[in-house]
Amino acid sequence: MVRVLVTRAVAPVTGVGTRRFGIHATDLGILWDNGQGRLLVAFGDTYGAEWGGHGAGPAHADWRCNVLASSSNRDLDRGLRLDSVVARADGVAAQIIERDRGVDENTVIPNSGIAVDGYNYLHYMSVREWRADGWSTNYAGVAVSADGGATWTKPPGARWVNSAKDDHPFQICAFASTADHVYLMGTTNGRFGGAYLGRCRRWDVLVPSAYEYWSGTWGKDATPVMSGPVGEMSVGFNKHFGQWLCLHLDEHRAAIVLRTAPELTGPWTDGQVMADGRDIPALYGGYLHPWAMDDATVYWTLSQWGPYNVTLMRTELG
């Protein structure tokens, strides 16, 4: 079994060093290779210079629901340096996925990204409202870029619609891929459901009807491959251990946990704590760095609600 040995913080990803991009406060830090040798980093709700903390300062503070940066450095023990952003005319990081018009929608949050055969895909969720136990979504969808991440569209047909009466199990998702398929590891809105698995052929990422789901066999029904509570997550294959790794928030334990499996279908181990909320208060997120999956040391991004910024973390596994 893969064991968590030690975790430490490497360096801030956002904060003082990203103010030149108009990123003073943000979260998530979703990582993927854009297929052209660059790392893309997607952030959630992002604020500018007038940010005064949650519940403080001007309500607008140059709020953008999501922004996208890129990075090229591979010496991760020196941190994750952001080189550039998808920018507005004034050079500040732009919102890349727009909100829906005429819809009860609070924000549009990215969940996971992947590059497949020349296209970049970004899974996102349309958040209707924030609740004490998480949030409610209108739907989850997939946006697409044909130019390495510079511009994005959100096809209206590439959506998994949610219902207040029946929470759809693919609202917060993590992408993964093999030679033949693209996979979605998904859970319901909020952070307390189990994780389900779907897949499609590599050219059908934007066609929800083309997906099949795991329930012991591949078909139209899905049953959990991983017990809850599963919050936002990332999935990747570690070549050193020959295992799939899943990093996610466990809200009951207030911890980021690691689970492993020989196949995406499982069996998945119980979560081992990678970072504990008693040591790092108000933590969430947890996104594996795709350029650090070849050996026993993994790097990943962590968010904290209090400072509302992102840190690069390093964990040694054994």
mmCIF file of C-alpha atoms in Angstrom:
data_model
loop_
_atom_site.group_PDB
_atom_site.id
_atom_site.type_symbol
_atom_site.label_atom_id
_atom_site.label_comp_id
_atom_site.label_asym_id
_atom_site.label_seq_id
_atom_site.Cartn_x
_atom_site.Cartn_y
_atom_site.Cartn_z
ATOM 1 C CA MET A 1 0.000 0.000 0.000
ATOM 2 C CA VAL A 2 1.197 3.505 -0.774
ATOM 3 C CA ARG A 3 1.834 5.400 2.469
ATOM 4 C CA VAL A 4 1.972 9.108 3.202
ATOM 5 C CA LEU A 5 5.297 9.852 4.903
ATOM 6 C CA VAL A 6 5.685 13.624 5.266
ATOM 7 C CA THR A 7 4.114 16.761 3.810
ATOM 8 C CA ARG A 8 5.502 20.292 3.826
ATOM 9 C CA ALA A 9 4.646 23.617 2.253
ATOM 10 C CA VAL A 10 7.012 24.687 -0.533
ATOM 11 C CA ALA A 11 5.982 28.266 -1.367
ATOM 12 C CA PRO A 12 2.945 30.460 -2.068
ATOM 13 C CA VAL A 13 1.559 30.209 -5.586
ATOM 14 C CA THR A 14 -0.669 33.287 -5.329
ATOM 15 C CA GLY A 15 -0.664 36.447 -3.217
ATOM 16 C CA VAL A 16 2.066 39.082 -3.313
ATOM 17 C CA GLY A 17 3.782 37.449 -6.282
ATOM 18 C CA THR A 18 0.659 37.473 -8.477
ATOM 19 C CA ARG A 19 -0.564 40.991 -7.834
ATOM 20 C CA ARG A 20 0.983 42.049 -11.149
ATOM 21 C CA PHE A 21 -1.748 39.923 -12.767
ATOM 22 C CA GLY A 22 -4.517 41.453 -10.650
ATOM 23 C CA ILE A 23 -4.658 38.261 -8.583
ATOM 24 C CA HIS A 24 -4.640 39.412 -4.955
ATOM 25 C CA ALA A 25 -6.871 36.664 -3.578
ATOM 26 C CA THR A 26 -8.043 33.417 -5.168
ATOM 27 C CA ASP A 27 -8.290 29.651 -4.678
ATOM 28 C CA LEU A 28 -8.041 26.168 -6.230
ATOM 29 C CA GLY A 29 -5.016 26.128 -8.578
ATOM 30 C CA ILE A 30 -6.104 23.277 -10.869
ATOM 31 C CA LEU A 31 -3.112 21.924 -12.806
ATOM 32 C CA TRP A 32 -2.753 20.237 -16.181
ATOM 33 C CA ASP A 33 -0.361 20.085 -19.145
ATOM 34 C CA ASN A 34 -1.831 21.874 -22.164
ATOM 35 C CA GLY A 35 -0.248 19.432 -24.605
ATOM 36 C CA GLN A 36 2.203 22.077 -25.817
ATOM 37 C CA GLY A 37 4.759 21.847 -23.018
ATOM 38 C CA ARG A 38 3.155 24.370 -20.687
ATOM 39 C CA LEU A 39 1.370 23.914 -17.398
ATOM 40 C CA LEU A 40 -2.056 25.553 -17.152
ATOM 41 C CA VAL A 41 -3.327 26.679 -13.742
ATOM 42 C CA ALA A 42 -7.027 27.462 -13.292
ATOM 43 C CA PHE A 43 -8.254 29.439 -10.304
ATOM 44 C CA GLY A 44 -11.740 30.005 -8.886
ATOM 45 C CA ASP A 45 -13.295 33.266 -7.685
ATOM 46 C CA THR A 46 -10.505 35.846 -7.998
ATOM 47 C CA TYR A 47 -10.209 39.382 -6.583
ATOM 48 C CA GLY A 48 -8.061 42.426 -7.238
ATOM 49 C CA ALA A 49 -6.441 45.236 -5.272
ATOM 50 C CA GLU A 50 -9.561 46.292 -3.369
ATOM 51 C CA TRP A 51 -9.980 42.854 -1.841
ATOM 52 C CA GLY A 52 -10.568 43.217 1.879
ATOM 53 C CA GLY A 53 -11.151 39.649 2.942
ATOM 54 C CA HIS A 54 -14.370 37.643 3.066
ATOM 55 C CA GLY A 55 -17.106 39.908 4.388
ATOM 56 C CA ALA A 56 -14.877 43.000 4.176
ATOM 57 C CA GLY A 57 -14.094 45.660 1.607
ATOM 58 C CA PRO A 58 -15.918 46.550 -1.618
ATOM 59 C CA ALA A 59 -18.175 43.801 -2.886
ATOM 60 C CA HIS A 60 -16.784 44.025 -6.414
ATOM 61 C CA ALA A 61 -12.978 44.238 -5.898
ATOM 62 C CA ASP A 62 -12.545 43.373 -9.585
ATOM 63 C CA TRP A 63 -14.220 40.011 -9.008
ATOM 64 C CA ARG A 64 -13.748 37.375 -11.714
ATOM 65 C CA CYS A 65 -15.384 33.958 -11.359
ATOM 66 C CA ASN A 66 -12.358 32.179 -12.802
ATOM 67 C CA VAL A 67 -8.966 32.995 -14.326
ATOM 68 C CA LEU A 68 -6.219 31.011 -16.039
ATOM 69 C CA ALA A 69 -2.435 31.248 -15.731
ATOM 70 C CA SER A 70 0.452 29.280 -17.212
ATOM 71 C CA SER A 71 3.801 28.104 -15.901
ATOM 72 C CA SER A 72 6.952 26.525 -17.321
ATOM 73 C CA ASN A 73 9.277 25.944 -14.360
ATOM 74 C CA ARG A 74 10.001 22.348 -13.405
ATOM 75 C CA ASP A 75 12.207 22.905 -10.343
ATOM 76 C CA LEU A 76 9.248 22.618 -8.006
ATOM 77 C CA ASP A 77 11.317 22.734 -4.831
ATOM 78 C CA ARG A 78 11.687 26.426 -5.659
ATOM 79 C CA GLY A 79 7.915 26.805 -5.998
ATOM 80 C CA LEU A 80 5.363 27.104 -8.788
ATOM 81 C CA ARG A 81 6.063 30.327 -10.707
ATOM 82 C CA LEU A 82 3.284 31.749 -12.862
ATOM 83 C CA ASP A 83 4.716 33.188 -16.087
ATOM 84 C CA SER A 84 1.621 34.668 -17.688
ATOM 85 C CA VAL A 85 -2.179 34.809 -17.630
ATOM 86 C CA VAL A 86 -4.989 34.923 -20.144
ATOM 87 C CA ALA A 87 -5.330 38.693 -19.894
ATOM 88 C CA ARG A 88 -7.715 41.551 -20.512
ATOM 89 C CA ALA A 89 -6.660 44.620 -22.477
ATOM 90 C CA ASP A 90 -5.238 46.152 -19.282
ATOM 91 C CA GLY A 91 -2.971 43.146 -18.680
ATOM 92 C CA VAL A 92 -4.970 41.864 -15.696
ATOM 93 C CA ALA A 93 -6.095 38.213 -15.617
ATOM 94 C CA ALA A 94 -9.378 37.870 -17.488
ATOM 95 C CA GLN A 95 -12.383 35.725 -16.688
ATOM 96 C CA ILE A 96 -12.159 32.844 -19.178
ATOM 97 C CA ILE A 97 -15.557 31.147 -18.688
ATOM 98 C CA GLU A 98 -18.423 33.622 -18.695
ATOM 99 C CA ARG A 99 -21.555 33.462 -16.579
ATOM 100 C CA ASP A 100 -24.946 32.572 -18.039
ATOM 101 C CA ARG A 101 -27.335 35.409 -18.709
ATOM 102 C CA GLY A 102 -30.881 35.335 -17.351
ATOM 103 C CA VAL A 103 -30.114 32.407 -15.043
ATOM 104 C CA ASP A 104 -29.995 32.217 -11.257
ATOM 105 C CA GLU A 105 -26.240 31.745 -11.092
ATOM 106 C CA ASN A 106 -23.831 32.921 -8.410
ATOM 107 C CA THR A 107 -20.523 31.970 -10.019
ATOM 108 C CA VAL A 108 -18.795 29.603 -12.468
ATOM 109 C CA ILE A 109 -16.095 27.474 -10.832
ATOM 110 C CA PRO A 110 -13.502 25.279 -12.636
ATOM 111 C CA ASN A 111 -13.051 21.710 -11.407
ATOM 112 C CA SER A 112 -10.482 19.978 -13.625
ATOM 113 C CA GLY A 113 -8.583 20.362 -16.893
ATOM 114 C CA ILE A 114 -7.097 18.044 -19.480
ATOM 115 C CA ALA A 115 -5.523 18.201 -22.939
ATOM 116 C CA VAL A 116 -6.654 15.589 -25.462
ATOM 117 C CA ASP A 117 -5.580 15.350 -29.112
ATOM 118 C CA GLY A 118 -4.949 19.065 -29.601
ATOM 119 C CA TYR A 119 -7.873 20.360 -27.536
ATOM 120 C CA ASN A 120 -7.968 21.546 -23.927
ATOM 121 C CA TYR A 121 -11.046 20.792 -21.864
ATOM 122 C CA LEU A 122 -12.040 22.445 -18.584
ATOM 123 C CA HIS A 123 -14.754 20.910 -16.437
ATOM 124 C CA TYR A 124 -16.711 23.568 -14.520
ATOM 125 C CA MET A 125 -19.852 23.978 -12.447
ATOM 126 C CA SER A 126 -22.573 26.616 -12.535
ATOM 127 C CA VAL A 127 -23.165 27.432 -8.861
ATOM 128 C CA ARG A 128 -26.723 28.523 -8.115
ATOM 129 C CA GLU A 129 -26.322 29.251 -4.415
ATOM 130 C CA TRP A 130 -24.015 28.741 -1.455
ATOM 131 C CA ARG A 131 -25.431 26.703 1.443
ATOM 132 C CA ALA A 132 -24.255 25.901 4.946
ATOM 133 C CA ASP A 133 -23.411 22.364 3.781
ATOM 134 C CA GLY A 134 -21.734 23.405 0.548
ATOM 135 C CA TRP A 135 -23.559 24.650 -2.547
ATOM 136 C CA SER A 136 -26.191 23.872 -5.157
ATOM 137 C CA THR A 137 -25.419 23.737 -8.859
ATOM 138 C CA ASN A 138 -27.543 24.372 -11.927
ATOM 139 C CA TYR A 139 -25.367 22.024 -13.924
ATOM 140 C CA ALA A 140 -21.799 20.930 -14.601
ATOM 141 C CA GLY A 141 -20.279 21.427 -18.028
ATOM 142 C CA VAL A 142 -17.150 21.176 -20.137
ATOM 143 C CA ALA A 143 -15.577 24.213 -21.824
ATOM 144 C CA VAL A 144 -13.162 23.744 -24.714
ATOM 145 C CA SER A 145 -10.132 25.567 -26.152
ATOM 146 C CA ALA A 146 -8.608 24.893 -29.560
ATOM 147 C CA ASP A 147 -5.639 27.253 -29.105
ATOM 148 C CA GLY A 148 -3.800 25.858 -26.088
ATOM 149 C CA GLY A 149 -5.967 27.623 -23.506
ATOM 150 C CA ALA A 150 -5.950 31.202 -24.837
ATOM 151 C CA THR A 151 -9.687 31.323 -25.668
ATOM 152 C CA TRP A 152 -12.585 29.200 -24.463
ATOM 153 C CA THR A 153 -16.150 28.321 -25.429
ATOM 154 C CA LYS A 154 -18.764 26.503 -23.338
ATOM 155 C CA PRO A 155 -20.990 24.421 -25.643
ATOM 156 C CA PRO A 156 -24.565 24.350 -24.286
ATOM 157 C CA GLY A 157 -24.871 20.655 -25.084
ATOM 158 C CA ALA A 158 -21.833 19.662 -23.012
ATOM 159 C CA ARG A 159 -23.644 19.719 -19.669
ATOM 160 C CA TRP A 160 -24.826 17.405 -16.900
ATOM 161 C CA VAL A 161 -27.942 19.105 -15.502
ATOM 162 C CA ASN A 162 -28.525 18.980 -11.754
ATOM 163 C CA SER A 163 -31.839 18.786 -9.896
ATOM 164 C CA ALA A 164 -32.699 19.985 -6.410
ATOM 165 C CA LYS A 165 -34.701 16.775 -5.926
ATOM 166 C CA ASP A 166 -32.048 14.432 -7.298
ATOM 167 C CA ASP A 167 -28.409 15.534 -6.980
ATOM 168 C CA HIS A 168 -26.539 14.576 -10.130
ATOM 169 C CA PRO A 169 -23.322 12.637 -9.331
ATOM 170 C CA PHE A 170 -21.126 14.438 -11.879
ATOM 171 C CA GLN A 171 -21.133 18.052 -10.638
ATOM 172 C CA ILE A 172 -17.583 18.257 -9.217
ATOM 173 C CA CYS A 173 -15.326 16.212 -11.469
ATOM 174 C CA ALA A 174 -11.716 15.277 -12.065
ATOM 175 C CA PHE A 175 -10.446 14.327 -15.524
ATOM 176 C CA ALA A 176 -8.118 11.405 -16.229
ATOM 177 C CA SER A 177 -7.186 9.654 -19.454
ATOM 178 C CA THR A 178 -5.774 6.466 -20.945
ATOM 179 C CA ALA A 179 -4.807 5.658 -24.507
ATOM 180 C CA ASP A 180 -8.424 4.938 -25.477
ATOM 181 C CA HIS A 181 -10.658 6.879 -23.098
ATOM 182 C CA VAL A 182 -11.153 10.099 -21.163
ATOM 183 C CA TYR A 183 -12.531 9.554 -17.667
ATOM 184 C CA LEU A 184 -14.573 11.701 -15.287
ATOM 185 C CA MET A 185 -14.400 10.962 -11.573
ATOM 186 C CA GLY A 186 -17.419 12.834 -10.244
ATOM 187 C CA THR A 187 -19.380 13.636 -7.128
ATOM 188 C CA THR A 188 -22.507 15.584 -6.250
ATOM 189 C CA ASN A 189 -22.558 19.314 -5.528
ATOM 190 C CA GLY A 190 -21.293 20.175 -2.082
ATOM 191 C CA ARG A 191 -18.580 18.046 -0.504
ATOM 192 C CA PHE A 192 -20.271 15.025 1.055
ATOM 193 C CA GLY A 193 -21.119 12.531 -1.689
ATOM 194 C CA GLY A 194 -19.247 9.478 -2.878
ATOM 195 C CA ALA A 195 -17.267 9.399 -6.127
ATOM 196 C CA TYR A 196 -18.601 7.929 -9.373
ATOM 197 C CA LEU A 197 -16.801 7.079 -12.605
ATOM 198 C CA GLY A 198 -17.691 7.762 -16.225
ATOM 199 C CA ARG A 199 -15.760 7.506 -19.469
ATOM 200 C CA CYS A 200 -16.012 8.337 -23.149
ATOM 201 C CA ARG A 201 -13.939 7.829 -26.258
ATOM 202 C CA ARG A 202 -11.270 10.497 -26.635
ATOM 203 C CA TRP A 203 -13.191 12.389 -29.331
ATOM 204 C CA ASP A 204 -16.504 12.455 -27.388
ATOM 205 C CA VAL A 205 -15.544 14.614 -24.386
ATOM 206 C CA LEU A 206 -18.206 17.221 -25.255
ATOM 207 C CA VAL A 207 -21.007 14.658 -25.776
ATOM 208 C CA PRO A 208 -22.599 13.618 -22.444
ATOM 209 C CA SER A 209 -24.810 11.020 -24.175
ATOM 210 C CA ALA A 210 -21.655 9.233 -25.362
ATOM 211 C CA TYR A 211 -20.434 8.562 -21.811
ATOM 212 C CA GLU A 212 -20.806 5.224 -20.090
ATOM 213 C CA TYR A 213 -20.697 4.745 -16.341
ATOM 214 C CA TRP A 214 -19.296 2.167 -13.953
ATOM 215 C CA SER A 215 -21.606 0.042 -11.786
ATOM 216 C CA GLY A 216 -19.551 -3.140 -11.750
ATOM 217 C CA THR A 217 -19.726 -3.120 -15.550
ATOM 218 C CA TRP A 218 -19.776 -0.221 -18.020
ATOM 219 C CA GLY A 219 -23.295 0.942 -18.888
ATOM 220 C CA LYS A 220 -25.794 3.745 -18.347
ATOM 221 C CA ASP A 221 -26.005 3.453 -14.545
ATOM 222 C CA ALA A 222 -23.397 4.620 -12.024
ATOM 223 C CA THR A 223 -22.675 3.395 -8.528
ATOM 224 C CA PRO A 224 -19.953 4.829 -6.247
ATOM 225 C CA VAL A 225 -16.412 3.596 -6.756
ATOM 226 C CA MET A 226 -15.302 5.530 -3.675
ATOM 227 C CA SER A 227 -17.141 6.253 -0.417
ATOM 228 C CA GLY A 228 -17.785 9.824 0.701
ATOM 229 C CA PRO A 229 -17.319 12.442 1.798
ATOM 230 C CA VAL A 230 -15.469 13.458 -1.371
ATOM 231 C CA GLY A 231 -14.952 17.158 -2.023
ATOM 232 C CA GLU A 232 -13.045 18.761 -4.885
ATOM 233 C CA MET A 233 -10.491 16.293 -6.203
ATOM 234 C CA SER A 234 -7.760 15.445 -8.675
ATOM 235 C CA VAL A 235 -6.729 12.105 -10.160
ATOM 236 C CA GLY A 236 -3.508 10.958 -11.808
ATOM 237 C CA PHE A 237 -1.434 7.843 -12.474
ATOM 238 C CA ASN A 238 1.825 7.535 -10.544
ATOM 239 C CA LYS A 239 4.403 5.595 -12.555
ATOM 240 C CA HIS A 240 6.670 4.876 -9.569
ATOM 241 C CA PHE A 241 3.992 2.971 -7.651
ATOM 242 C CA GLY A 242 1.953 1.810 -10.654
ATOM 243 C CA GLN A 243 -1.137 3.165 -8.919
ATOM 244 C CA TRP A 244 -3.836 5.741 -9.556
ATOM 245 C CA LEU A 245 -3.797 8.534 -6.971
ATOM 246 C CA CYS A 246 -6.842 10.545 -5.948
ATOM 247 C CA LEU A 247 -6.427 13.632 -3.790
ATOM 248 C CA HIS A 248 -9.545 15.183 -2.260
ATOM 249 C CA LEU A 249 -11.014 17.080 0.640
ATOM 250 C CA ASP A 250 -12.570 14.945 3.388
ATOM 251 C CA GLU A 251 -14.912 17.404 5.088
ATOM 252 C CA HIS A 252 -15.636 15.108 8.049
ATOM 253 C CA ARG A 253 -11.947 14.917 8.941
ATOM 254 C CA ALA A 254 -11.182 18.499 7.833
ATOM 255 C CA ALA A 255 -8.260 17.099 5.870
ATOM 256 C CA ILE A 256 -6.862 16.607 2.392
ATOM 257 C CA VAL A 257 -6.568 12.847 1.932
ATOM 258 C CA LEU A 258 -4.877 10.502 -0.535
ATOM 259 C CA ARG A 259 -6.552 7.382 -1.888
ATOM 260 C CA THR A 260 -4.970 4.863 -4.262
ATOM 261 C CA ALA A 261 -6.167 2.113 -6.580
ATOM 262 C CA PRO A 262 -4.680 -0.198 -9.241
ATOM 263 C CA GLU A 263 -7.484 0.803 -11.642
ATOM 264 C CA LEU A 264 -9.813 3.794 -11.827
ATOM 265 C CA THR A 265 -12.676 1.391 -11.146
ATOM 266 C CA GLY A 266 -11.015 0.487 -7.834
ATOM 267 C CA PRO A 267 -10.762 -0.890 -5.299
ATOM 268 C CA TRP A 268 -9.823 2.460 -3.727
ATOM 269 C CA THR A 269 -8.121 2.589 -0.345
ATOM 270 C CA ASP A 270 -9.436 4.590 2.575
ATOM 271 C CA GLY A 271 -8.089 8.113 2.684
ATOM 272 C CA GLN A 272 -4.716 8.794 4.319
ATOM 273 C CA VAL A 273 -4.246 12.316 5.598
ATOM 274 C CA MET A 274 -1.925 14.453 3.440
ATOM 275 C CA ALA A 275 -2.677 17.737 5.226
ATOM 276 C CA ASP A 276 -4.639 18.202 8.455
ATOM 277 C CA GLY A 277 -6.911 21.160 9.148
ATOM 278 C CA ARG A 278 -5.598 21.278 12.707
ATOM 279 C CA ASP A 279 -2.204 22.231 11.295
ATOM 280 C CA ILE A 280 -3.434 24.206 8.255
ATOM 281 C CA PRO A 281 -6.783 25.771 9.190
ATOM 282 C CA ALA A 282 -9.609 26.188 6.662
ATOM 283 C CA LEU A 283 -7.911 24.044 4.031
ATOM 284 C CA TYR A 284 -9.504 22.681 0.860
ATOM 285 C CA GLY A 285 -8.665 21.918 -2.752
ATOM 286 C CA GLY A 286 -5.832 19.510 -3.436
ATOM 287 C CA TYR A 287 -4.652 19.296 -7.065
ATOM 288 C CA LEU A 288 -1.831 17.007 -8.186
ATOM 289 C CA HIS A 289 0.950 18.462 -10.341
ATOM 290 C CA PRO A 290 1.072 16.396 -13.581
ATOM 291 C CA TRP A 291 4.815 16.952 -14.036
ATOM 292 C CA ALA A 292 5.558 15.284 -10.687
ATOM 293 C CA MET A 293 3.920 11.858 -11.006
ATOM 294 C CA ASP A 294 6.940 9.735 -11.948
ATOM 295 C CA ASP A 295 8.439 9.042 -8.521
ATOM 296 C CA ALA A 296 7.689 8.836 -4.815
ATOM 297 C CA THR A 297 7.514 12.602 -4.249
ATOM 298 C CA VAL A 298 4.377 14.404 -5.415
ATOM 299 C CA TYR A 299 3.623 18.114 -5.555
ATOM 300 C CA TRP A 300 0.156 19.592 -5.299
ATOM 301 C CA THR A 301 -1.724 22.821 -4.672
ATOM 302 C CA LEU A 302 -3.651 23.618 -1.485
ATOM 303 C CA SER A 303 -6.154 26.410 -0.805
ATOM 304 C CA GLN A 304 -7.009 28.086 2.492
ATOM 305 C CA TRP A 305 -10.198 30.011 3.081
ATOM 306 C CA GLY A 306 -8.716 32.405 5.639
ATOM 307 C CA PRO A 307 -5.863 33.950 3.639
ATOM 308 C CA TYR A 308 -7.783 32.925 0.486
ATOM 309 C CA ASN A 309 -4.740 32.017 -1.540
ATOM 310 C CA VAL A 310 -2.968 28.955 -2.924
ATOM 311 C CA THR A 311 0.224 27.197 -1.764
ATOM 312 C CA LEU A 312 2.377 24.566 -3.458
ATOM 313 C CA MET A 313 2.812 21.500 -1.252
ATOM 314 C CA ARG A 314 5.287 18.585 -1.359
ATOM 315 C CA THR A 315 4.525 15.085 -0.061
ATOM 316 C CA GLU A 316 6.880 12.125 0.185
ATOM 317 C CA LEU A 317 5.201 8.742 -0.301
ATOM 318 C CA GLY A 318 6.479 5.290 0.526
#
